[in-house]
Short mmCIF file of C-alpha atoms in Angstrom, two decimals:
data_model
loop_
_atom_site.label_atom_id
_atom_site.label_comp_id
_atom_site.label_asym_id
_atom_site.label_seq_id
_atom_site.Cartn_x
_atom_site.Cartn_y
_atom_site.Cartn_z
CA MET A 1 -0.14 0.06 -0.05
CA ASP A 2 3.05 2.37 0.73
CA ASP A 3 4.09 1.82 -2.91
CA LEU A 4 0.77 2.77 -4.15
CA TYR A 5 0.44 5.91 -2.08
CA LEU A 6 3.86 6.95 -3.22
CA ILE A 7 3.10 6.41 -6.78
CA THR A 8 -0.17 8.40 -6.16
CA VAL A 9 1.15 11.31 -4.71
CA LEU A 10 4.12 11.30 -7.73
CA SER A 11 1.24 10.93 -10.09
CA ASN A 12 -0.73 13.83 -8.61
CA ILE A 13 2.41 16.08 -8.68
CA GLY A 14 3.08 15.03 -12.21
CA MET A 15 -0.27 15.62 -13.44
CA ILE A 16 -0.75 19.06 -11.86
CA SER A 17 2.59 19.89 -13.09
CA PHE A 18 1.02 20.56 -16.58
CA ILE A 19 -1.37 23.04 -15.27
CA ALA A 20 1.26 24.85 -13.32
CA LEU A 21 3.24 25.07 -16.40
CA SER A 22 0.40 26.15 -18.22
CA ALA A 23 -0.13 29.05 -15.42
CA TYR A 24 3.65 29.98 -15.65
CA LEU A 25 3.78 30.51 -19.21
CA LEU A 26 1.12 33.32 -18.88
CA LEU A 27 2.66 34.73 -15.89
CA VAL A 28 5.86 35.10 -18.07
CA VAL A 29 3.85 37.35 -20.72
CA GLY A 30 2.62 39.07 -17.78
CA GLU A 31 -0.61 37.81 -17.49
CA ILE A 32 -2.48 36.52 -14.67
CA SER A 33 -5.07 33.81 -15.37
CA PHE A 34 -7.30 32.29 -13.01
CA GLY A 35 -8.77 29.83 -15.64
CA GLN A 36 -6.36 27.53 -16.50
CA GLN A 37 -8.46 24.87 -14.85
CA ALA A 38 -11.14 25.27 -17.94
CA PHE A 39 -8.48 23.90 -20.32
CA PHE A 40 -7.63 21.29 -18.11
CA ALA A 41 -11.54 20.34 -17.76
CA VAL A 42 -12.11 20.64 -21.57
CA SER A 43 -9.44 18.10 -22.59
CA ALA A 44 -10.53 15.87 -19.63
CA TYR A 45 -14.04 15.65 -21.07
CA GLY A 46 -12.62 15.74 -24.75
CA SER A 47 -10.19 13.15 -24.44
CA GLY A 48 -12.74 11.19 -22.10
CA ILE A 49 -15.27 11.39 -24.96
CA ALA A 50 -13.00 10.23 -27.61
CA THR A 51 -11.65 6.79 -25.66
CA ALA A 52 -14.42 6.14 -23.76
CA MET A 53 -17.39 6.75 -26.58
CA TRP A 54 -15.62 7.09 -29.71
CA GLY A 55 -13.24 3.95 -29.10
CA TRP A 56 -10.37 5.95 -30.12
CA PRO A 57 -6.91 4.86 -29.01
CA ILE A 58 -5.38 6.32 -25.94
CA TRP A 59 -2.57 8.22 -27.61
CA LEU A 60 -5.14 9.94 -30.01
CA GLY A 61 -7.47 10.67 -27.02
CA LEU A 62 -4.84 12.60 -25.40
CA LEU A 63 -3.99 14.26 -28.75
CA TRP A 64 -7.41 15.44 -29.25
CA GLY A 65 -7.86 16.34 -25.60
CA ALA A 66 -5.04 18.61 -26.08
CA LEU A 67 -6.01 20.05 -29.38
CA VAL A 68 -9.49 20.68 -28.12
CA ALA A 69 -8.05 22.38 -25.17
CA GLY A 70 -5.74 24.66 -27.46
CA ALA A 71 -8.90 25.48 -29.55
CA ALA A 72 -10.73 26.59 -26.53
CA ALA A 73 -7.76 28.84 -25.62
CA LEU A 74 -7.74 30.16 -28.80
CA VAL A 75 -11.51 31.12 -28.38
CA VAL A 76 -10.71 32.80 -25.12
CA ALA A 77 -7.46 34.55 -26.50
CA ILE A 78 -8.84 36.36 -28.97
CA PRO A 79 -11.25 38.84 -27.39
CA THR A 80 -9.52 38.78 -24.16
CA VAL A 81 -5.57 39.52 -24.65
CA ARG A 82 -6.19 43.08 -25.35
CA LEU A 83 -7.54 43.44 -21.81
CA ARG A 84 -4.75 44.44 -19.33
CA GLY A 85 -4.09 43.21 -15.83
CA LEU A 86 -7.14 42.47 -13.65
CA TYR A 87 -9.57 42.44 -16.69
CA PHE A 88 -7.91 39.55 -18.23
CA SER A 89 -7.84 37.80 -14.94
CA VAL A 90 -11.38 38.35 -14.46
CA ALA A 91 -12.07 37.45 -17.83
CA THR A 92 -10.23 34.03 -17.77
CA LEU A 93 -12.00 33.25 -14.39
CA ALA A 94 -15.39 34.09 -15.91
CA PHE A 95 -14.86 31.81 -18.79
CA ALA A 96 -13.65 29.10 -16.07
CA GLU A 97 -16.63 29.04 -14.57
CA MET A 98 -18.77 29.40 -17.62
CA VAL A 99 -17.07 26.15 -18.71
CA ARG A 100 -17.50 24.32 -15.49
CA LEU A 101 -21.35 25.45 -15.55
CA ILE A 102 -21.65 24.25 -19.08
CA PHE A 103 -20.37 20.83 -17.96
CA GLU A 104 -23.18 21.23 -14.97
CA ILE A 105 -25.81 20.42 -17.57
CA PHE A 106 -24.15 18.57 -20.53
CA THR A 107 -25.29 15.35 -21.14
CA TYR A 108 -23.80 12.98 -23.89
CA GLN A 109 -24.08 9.48 -23.47
CA VAL A 110 -24.06 6.22 -25.50
CA GLU A 111 -24.51 2.71 -24.51
CA ILE A 112 -21.60 0.57 -24.59
CA ASP A 113 -21.78 -2.72 -23.34
CA GLY A 114 -25.33 -2.43 -21.80
CA GLU A 115 -23.90 0.38 -19.80
CA LEU A 116 -24.59 4.21 -20.50
CA VAL A 117 -21.27 5.95 -20.78
CA GLY A 118 -20.62 9.66 -21.33
CA PRO A 119 -20.97 12.78 -19.43
CA ASP A 120 -24.21 13.17 -17.30
CA GLY A 121 -24.29 16.53 -16.26
CA SER A 122 -23.27 17.16 -12.54
CA ASP A 123 -23.18 13.55 -11.99
CA GLY A 124 -19.94 13.43 -13.77
CA PHE A 125 -18.29 11.40 -16.32
CA ARG A 126 -17.69 7.83 -15.44
CA ASP A 127 -15.98 4.75 -16.78
CA ILE A 128 -13.11 6.65 -18.61
CA ARG A 129 -11.13 3.16 -18.84
CA ALA A 130 -9.03 3.33 -21.80
CA ILE A 131 -5.92 2.90 -19.61
CA TYR A 132 -7.63 0.67 -16.90
CA ASP A 133 -8.71 -1.83 -19.29
CA SER A 134 -5.27 -1.79 -20.99
CA ASN A 135 -4.26 -3.10 -17.75
CA VAL A 136 -1.49 -0.41 -17.36
CA SER A 137 -0.34 -0.33 -13.96
CA ALA A 138 -0.14 2.48 -11.57
CA PHE A 139 3.61 2.59 -11.77
CA GLU A 140 3.39 2.63 -15.64
CA TYR A 141 1.08 5.19 -15.90
CA MET A 142 3.24 7.37 -13.65
CA LEU A 143 5.90 6.76 -16.21
CA ILE A 144 3.67 7.85 -18.84
CA ILE A 145 2.91 10.93 -17.11
CA TYR A 146 6.46 11.80 -16.45
CA GLY A 147 7.68 11.02 -19.94
CA LEU A 148 4.93 13.47 -21.51
CA LEU A 149 5.91 15.71 -18.64
CA ALA A 150 9.93 15.46 -19.59
CA VAL A 151 8.73 16.31 -23.11
CA VAL A 152 6.83 19.43 -22.29
CA LEU A 153 9.55 20.40 -20.06
CA ILE A 154 12.29 20.45 -22.76
CA GLY A 155 9.95 22.34 -25.00
CA PHE A 156 9.78 24.96 -22.17
CA LEU A 157 13.51 25.07 -21.84
CA ILE A 158 14.31 25.36 -25.61
CA LEU A 159 11.48 27.96 -25.75
CA GLU A 160 12.96 29.90 -23.02
CA ARG A 161 16.44 29.77 -25.15
CA SER A 162 14.84 30.91 -28.28
CA ARG A 163 13.67 34.14 -29.95
CA LEU A 164 10.13 33.27 -29.41
CA GLY A 165 10.96 33.03 -25.35
CA ALA A 166 12.86 36.30 -25.43
CA ILE A 167 9.68 37.80 -27.05
CA PHE A 168 7.44 36.44 -24.34
CA ARG A 169 9.85 37.50 -21.43
CA MET A 170 10.02 41.18 -23.05
CA ILE A 171 6.26 41.33 -23.27
CA GLY A 172 5.87 40.24 -19.73
CA GLU A 173 8.22 43.16 -18.97
CA ASP A 174 6.96 45.98 -20.86
CA PRO A 175 4.29 45.00 -23.70
CA MET A 176 4.28 48.78 -24.95
CA LEU A 177 8.19 48.78 -25.39
CA THR A 178 7.70 45.44 -27.06
CA GLU A 179 5.17 46.94 -29.92
CA MET A 180 7.40 49.85 -30.05
CA GLN A 181 10.20 47.21 -31.24
CA GLY A 182 7.67 46.40 -34.22
CA LEU A 183 6.47 43.21 -32.64
CA ASN A 184 2.91 42.33 -32.58
CA VAL A 185 2.35 41.73 -28.82
CA THR A 186 -1.47 40.62 -29.38
CA LYS A 187 -0.47 37.89 -31.65
CA TYR A 188 2.50 36.63 -29.59
CA LYS A 189 -0.03 36.84 -26.42
CA ILE A 190 -2.60 34.99 -28.47
CA LEU A 191 0.04 32.04 -29.22
CA ALA A 192 0.91 32.11 -25.52
CA VAL A 193 -2.20 31.64 -24.38
CA VAL A 194 -3.07 28.74 -27.14
CA MET A 195 0.27 27.03 -26.04
CA ALA A 196 -0.55 27.40 -22.14
CA GLY A 197 -4.23 25.85 -23.24
CA ILE A 198 -2.48 22.87 -25.10
CA VAL A 199 -0.48 22.21 -21.87
CA ALA A 200 -2.96 22.25 -19.55
CA GLY A 201 -4.87 20.09 -21.77
CA ILE A 202 -2.30 17.31 -21.79
CA GLY A 203 -2.75 17.34 -17.84
CA GLY A 204 -6.28 17.05 -17.89
CA ALA A 205 -6.45 14.49 -20.68
CA LEU A 206 -3.98 12.43 -18.30
CA TYR A 207 -6.06 12.85 -15.32
CA ALA A 208 -9.33 11.77 -16.56
CA HIS A 209 -7.66 8.55 -17.58
CA LEU A 210 -6.11 8.13 -14.30
CA ALA A 211 -9.02 8.79 -12.05
CA THR A 212 -11.42 7.27 -14.70
CA TYR A 213 -14.00 9.55 -13.37
CA VAL A 214 -14.52 13.45 -13.92
CA GLU A 215 -17.24 15.97 -12.64
CA PRO A 216 -17.52 19.63 -12.89
CA LYS A 217 -16.87 20.22 -9.47
CA ILE A 218 -13.20 19.01 -10.21
CA PHE A 219 -12.46 21.99 -12.16
CA ASN A 220 -13.32 24.69 -9.95
CA VAL A 221 -11.09 27.77 -8.90
CA MET A 222 -9.25 26.18 -6.71
CA LEU A 223 -7.35 24.42 -9.38
CA GLY A 224 -6.80 27.40 -11.18
CA VAL A 225 -5.59 29.34 -7.96
CA HIS A 226 -3.09 26.60 -7.21
CA ALA A 227 -1.87 26.58 -10.88
CA LEU A 228 -1.23 30.13 -10.37
CA ALA A 229 0.19 29.89 -7.09
CA TYR A 230 2.82 27.25 -7.99
CA GLY A 231 4.48 29.48 -10.31
CA LEU A 232 4.48 32.37 -7.98
CA ILE A 233 5.97 30.26 -5.08
CA GLY A 234 8.52 28.36 -7.30
CA GLY A 235 9.70 31.15 -9.38
CA LEU A 236 9.37 32.86 -12.86
CA GLY A 237 12.92 32.63 -13.72
CA THR A 238 12.35 29.25 -15.38
CA ALA A 239 10.13 26.44 -16.11
CA PHE A 240 11.32 24.50 -13.19
CA GLY A 241 10.01 27.15 -10.92
CA PRO A 242 6.19 25.77 -10.88
CA LEU A 243 7.64 22.47 -10.66
CA ILE A 244 9.40 23.45 -7.29
CA GLY A 245 6.07 25.01 -6.28
CA VAL A 246 4.12 21.92 -6.89
CA ALA A 247 6.74 19.68 -4.79
CA ILE A 248 6.41 22.06 -2.13
CA ASP A 249 2.74 22.03 -1.75
CA ILE A 250 1.74 18.34 -2.66
CA GLY A 251 5.19 16.73 -1.85
CA LEU A 252 6.85 18.57 1.37
CA LEU A 253 3.44 19.49 2.90
CA GLU A 254 1.83 16.32 2.11
CA SER A 255 4.77 14.42 3.68
CA ILE A 256 4.62 16.16 6.94
CA ARG A 257 1.37 14.51 8.16
CA ALA A 258 0.95 16.79 11.08
CA ILE A 259 -0.06 19.51 9.02
CA SER A 260 -1.58 17.70 6.17
CA GLY A 261 -5.08 18.30 7.22
CA TYR A 262 -4.39 22.26 7.51
CA ARG A 263 -2.15 22.34 4.15
CA MET A 264 -4.47 24.63 2.49
CA ILE A 265 -4.11 27.28 5.55
CA VAL A 266 -0.09 26.67 5.32
CA PHE A 267 0.02 26.81 1.75
CA GLY A 268 -2.40 30.20 1.69
CA GLY A 269 0.26 31.54 4.16
CA LEU A 270 3.33 30.66 2.04
CA VAL A 271 2.06 32.35 -0.80
CA ALA A 272 1.64 35.31 0.83
CA LEU A 273 4.89 35.46 2.56
CA LEU A 274 6.60 34.79 -0.56
CA LEU A 275 4.44 37.44 -2.53
CA ILE A 276 5.97 39.95 0.16
CA VAL A 277 9.47 38.82 0.29
CA ARG A 278 10.16 37.20 -3.10
CA PRO A 279 7.22 38.43 -5.38
CA ARG A 280 8.57 36.50 -8.49
CA GLY A 281 9.21 33.25 -6.41
CA LEU A 282 12.11 31.48 -5.30
CA LEU A 283 13.81 30.87 -8.60
CA ASP A 284 13.12 34.26 -9.84
CA GLU A 285 15.02 35.60 -12.95
CA ALA A 286 18.01 37.51 -10.67
CA ALA A 287 18.27 33.86 -8.79
CA MET A 288 18.44 32.34 -12.27
CA HIS A 289 20.73 35.00 -13.52
CA TRP A 290 23.14 34.46 -10.47
CA LEU A 291 22.82 30.22 -10.95
CA ARG A 292 23.63 30.60 -14.55
CA GLY A 293 26.77 32.95 -13.91
CA ARG A 294 27.97 29.94 -11.20
CA TRP A 295 27.34 27.21 -13.18
CA ARG A 296 29.30 29.11 -16.12
CA GLY A 297 32.13 29.70 -13.74
CA LEU A 298 32.23 26.22 -12.47
CA VAL A 299 32.59 24.75 -15.98
CA ARG A 300 35.32 27.34 -16.89
CA ALA A 301 37.39 26.43 -13.80
CA GLU A 302 36.82 22.62 -14.87
CA SER A 303 38.25 23.16 -18.37
CA MET B 1 18.58 11.74 -23.56
CA ARG B 2 18.73 8.12 -24.07
CA THR B 3 16.54 7.67 -20.77
CA LEU B 4 13.99 10.00 -22.16
CA THR B 5 13.60 7.77 -25.13
CA ALA B 6 13.48 4.69 -23.45
CA VAL B 7 10.69 6.35 -21.34
CA LEU B 8 9.08 7.66 -24.24
CA ALA B 9 9.08 4.32 -25.96
CA LEU B 10 7.97 2.60 -23.05
CA SER B 11 4.74 5.37 -22.76
CA ALA B 12 3.94 4.60 -26.33
CA LEU B 13 4.17 0.67 -25.95
CA LEU B 14 1.96 0.71 -22.85
CA MET B 15 -0.48 2.90 -24.91
CA ALA B 16 -0.92 0.67 -27.66
CA SER B 17 -0.72 -2.63 -25.96
CA GLY B 18 -2.95 -4.58 -23.40
CA ALA B 19 -6.13 -6.41 -24.04
CA ALA B 20 -8.98 -5.50 -21.87
CA LEU B 21 -9.78 -8.10 -19.07
CA ALA B 22 -13.11 -9.77 -19.50
CA GLY B 23 -15.45 -10.18 -16.40
CA GLU B 24 -18.67 -9.09 -15.11
CA ARG B 25 -18.72 -5.40 -13.73
CA VAL B 26 -19.27 -4.99 -10.35
CA ALA B 27 -21.88 -2.94 -8.36
CA ALA B 28 -20.88 -1.56 -5.06
CA ASP B 29 -22.88 -0.14 -1.87
CA VAL B 30 -20.77 1.67 0.62
CA SER B 31 -21.91 2.99 3.86
CA CYS B 32 -19.67 4.34 6.47
CA THR B 33 -19.92 5.06 10.14
CA ALA B 34 -17.86 7.45 12.07
CA THR B 35 -15.50 6.11 14.86
CA VAL B 36 -14.40 7.94 17.88
CA GLU B 37 -11.31 8.81 16.32
CA LYS B 38 -11.93 12.27 14.28
CA LEU B 39 -12.12 11.75 10.52
CA THR B 40 -11.73 8.27 10.78
CA TYR B 41 -14.36 6.04 9.17
CA ASP B 42 -15.27 2.42 9.37
CA CYS B 43 -16.67 1.57 5.96
CA MET B 44 -18.79 -1.68 4.72
CA ILE B 45 -18.64 -2.29 1.14
CA MET B 46 -21.10 -4.61 -0.48
CA LEU B 47 -19.99 -5.77 -3.92
CA LYS B 48 -22.19 -7.88 -6.19
CA GLY B 49 -22.27 -8.69 -9.87
CA LYS B 50 -24.01 -5.89 -11.63
CA LYS B 51 -25.96 -8.29 -13.87
CA SER B 52 -25.99 -11.34 -11.90
CA GLY B 53 -26.61 -9.88 -8.43
CA ASP B 54 -24.23 -12.55 -7.02
CA PRO B 55 -21.70 -11.24 -4.29
CA VAL B 56 -18.45 -11.01 -5.36
CA GLU B 57 -16.16 -13.42 -2.78
CA GLY B 58 -12.43 -13.58 -2.41
CA ALA B 59 -11.67 -10.44 -3.91
CA GLU B 60 -9.08 -7.72 -3.40
CA VAL B 61 -10.52 -4.59 -3.01
CA VAL B 62 -8.26 -1.68 -2.48
CA VAL B 63 -9.91 1.85 -1.28
CA LYS B 64 -8.52 5.25 -2.62
CA ALA B 65 -10.25 8.69 -1.48
CA ASP B 66 -9.94 12.09 -3.29
CA MET B 67 -12.00 15.23 -2.87
CA PRO B 68 -13.51 16.25 -6.10
CA SER B 69 -13.80 19.89 -5.06
CA MET B 70 -10.06 19.92 -4.18
CA PRO B 71 -8.76 17.63 -6.80
CA LEU B 72 -5.05 16.13 -6.53
CA ALA B 73 -4.87 18.20 -3.22
CA HIS B 74 -5.18 15.43 -0.84
CA ASN B 75 -3.71 12.22 -1.11
CA VAL B 76 -5.05 10.03 1.50
CA ARG B 77 -3.35 6.48 1.84
CA PRO B 78 -5.21 3.79 -0.04
CA VAL B 79 -6.55 1.02 2.17
CA LYS B 80 -6.86 -2.51 1.56
CA ALA B 81 -10.34 -3.78 2.71
CA ALA B 82 -10.81 -6.96 4.59
CA ALA B 83 -13.44 -9.43 3.73
CA GLY B 84 -16.25 -9.40 6.12
CA SER B 85 -18.46 -11.69 7.82
CA MET B 86 -21.03 -12.02 4.65
CA PRO B 87 -20.31 -13.03 1.29
CA GLY B 88 -19.46 -10.03 -0.83
CA ARG B 89 -19.05 -7.93 2.06
CA TYR B 90 -15.66 -5.95 2.74
CA THR B 91 -14.83 -3.48 5.48
CA ALA B 92 -12.28 -0.59 5.41
CA THR B 93 -11.13 2.13 8.03
CA LEU B 94 -10.62 5.31 6.32
CA GLU B 95 -8.68 8.14 7.76
CA LEU B 96 -9.58 11.36 5.74
CA GLU B 97 -8.22 14.78 6.01
CA MET B 98 -11.46 16.89 6.38
CA LEU B 99 -15.12 16.81 6.08
CA GLY B 100 -17.02 17.09 2.90
CA GLU B 101 -17.53 15.22 -0.30
CA TRP B 102 -15.26 12.49 -1.07
CA ALA B 103 -15.00 10.33 -4.13
CA LEU B 104 -14.17 6.87 -3.10
CA THR B 105 -12.47 4.62 -5.66
CA LEU B 106 -12.68 0.74 -5.16
CA ASP B 107 -10.19 -1.06 -7.16
CA VAL B 108 -11.43 -4.68 -7.45
CA SER B 109 -9.30 -7.59 -8.27
CA GLY B 110 -9.43 -11.32 -7.98
CA PRO B 111 -12.05 -13.33 -9.46
CA THR B 112 -13.30 -10.35 -11.28
CA ARG B 113 -11.44 -6.98 -11.92
CA ASP B 114 -13.23 -3.74 -11.95
CA ARG B 115 -12.93 0.05 -10.66
CA VAL B 116 -16.07 1.64 -9.03
CA VAL B 117 -16.31 5.08 -8.28
CA LYS B 118 -18.69 6.02 -5.31
CA LYS B 119 -19.44 9.68 -4.05
CA LEU B 120 -20.05 9.96 -0.23
CA ASP B 121 -20.51 13.10 1.78
CA PHE B 122 -18.72 12.76 5.34
CA GLY B 123 -20.32 15.55 6.37
CA GLY B 124 -21.11 18.99 7.79
CA ALA B 125 -21.54 20.41 11.09
CA ALA B 126 -23.62 17.43 12.54
CA ASP B 127 -20.44 15.33 12.05
CA GLU B 128 -18.30 17.52 13.95
CA THR B 129 -20.43 17.51 16.83
CA GLU B 130 -22.00 14.06 16.74
CA HIS B 131 -19.17 11.87 15.44
CA MET B 132 -19.11 10.12 18.82
CA HIS B 133 -22.47 8.80 18.46
CA GLY B 134 -21.89 8.17 14.34
CA GLU B 135 -24.99 10.51 13.74
CA MET B 136 -24.92 12.52 10.54
CA LYS B 137 -26.80 14.23 7.68
CA ASP B 138 -26.81 12.98 4.22
CA HIS B 139 -27.09 15.03 1.08
CA ASP B 140 -30.92 15.26 1.53
CA GLY B 141 -30.37 16.40 5.02
CA ASP B 142 -32.25 13.22 6.25
CA MET B 143 -30.78 11.73 9.41
CA ASP B 144 -29.08 8.53 9.39
CA HIS B 145 -28.13 6.81 12.09
CA GLY B 146 -24.49 5.76 12.03
CA GLU B 147 -24.15 5.69 8.19
CA MET B 148 -23.73 8.00 5.39
CA LYS B 149 -25.76 6.79 2.15
CA MET B 150 -24.10 7.22 -1.50
CA GLU B 151 -25.03 9.87 -3.24
CA ASP B 152 -25.52 8.04 -6.44
CA ALA B 153 -25.02 4.92 -8.41
CA GLN B 154 -21.85 3.88 -10.20
#
């Protein structure tokens, strides 16, 4: 049972890392989104429908879920990225709540082997069993989660060293100055929102297939706020920042059983404290600059 | 990079392979009673074949709990249920982290393999004040003595 518990905790850390990375990408371009859970939800339902109801293979279901989430993000991005600051945050929150409420009434079921399968409003969507029926063990599924997370993380690290990554950071620093460089800020922001939607979507699809059951309540604002907080805790200087935030919340606080029941209170306090002393998180841009300098110095000394 | 390639190859293989295991689907009834320990519940699980109605005997049942309103936030230790006094009956003791609605995932293996998710409301002020007596409200506000009812079928 201890092994299963550990695998569950590690799988949870892996899955929530996707939505944390998704919120982080938007923080990099200077936008605070309270609505990344919407894309997590859209993909969870979309991929679940594809595999459980349409009989698609799991890899195609995951891809479909991520693409549907990306499409939903595009729909949100076009009218909202011109909004600034708090207005964008409120718009994303409103969209996420709208998605959740739509799933509360969304019913689409088909009969498979004598059982009704599919979303049934607030009763949720049961029997998303593509992974379960394929007899994939919890450990093997954890490897799938971390395999995909590694791919996404490598993508982020490549992005950070690319021209696009530099433009994203420039927009985050000063959108007006970026515009004056002849760059179309709106276009790049839309791209960032869509990319963030796809990343959250991968997490949502993985979650639905691990849990085999989803319901609208899962995708409430709590998930979005946590996703945002992970980046703010871990730091906005690198894509490893939000992963550190997730590890602190789920890993460290969970391991201290004495406070596990009060974790949300401790977590909230931690976010508040860090926003005061390190507003851009533990691994902020300055910390990363210092670490990279130290690393280069070490490499030079070695050679 | 080689390790990453190996992990990805394994992932692709796992996704592509594996035949569904046949067997009758399982229907479950779960009722939980508060114990004297705070947030600790004794749960009785009745398993039977969904179509035949026959009790599922000799199964291994692992119970996991998650809070739908706080997904991935609570990692309650999975508990292996013990066989009870009647055919198809199993018992498990759950240690939860807070009151509220929980989704219990029952992983059944052995003579048949299935996963059943049941939602249960461990809840409210009544539980806090009356847990010594195991008396609490269910979703409809009716009083149940010593047990909580399932919100829905599987």
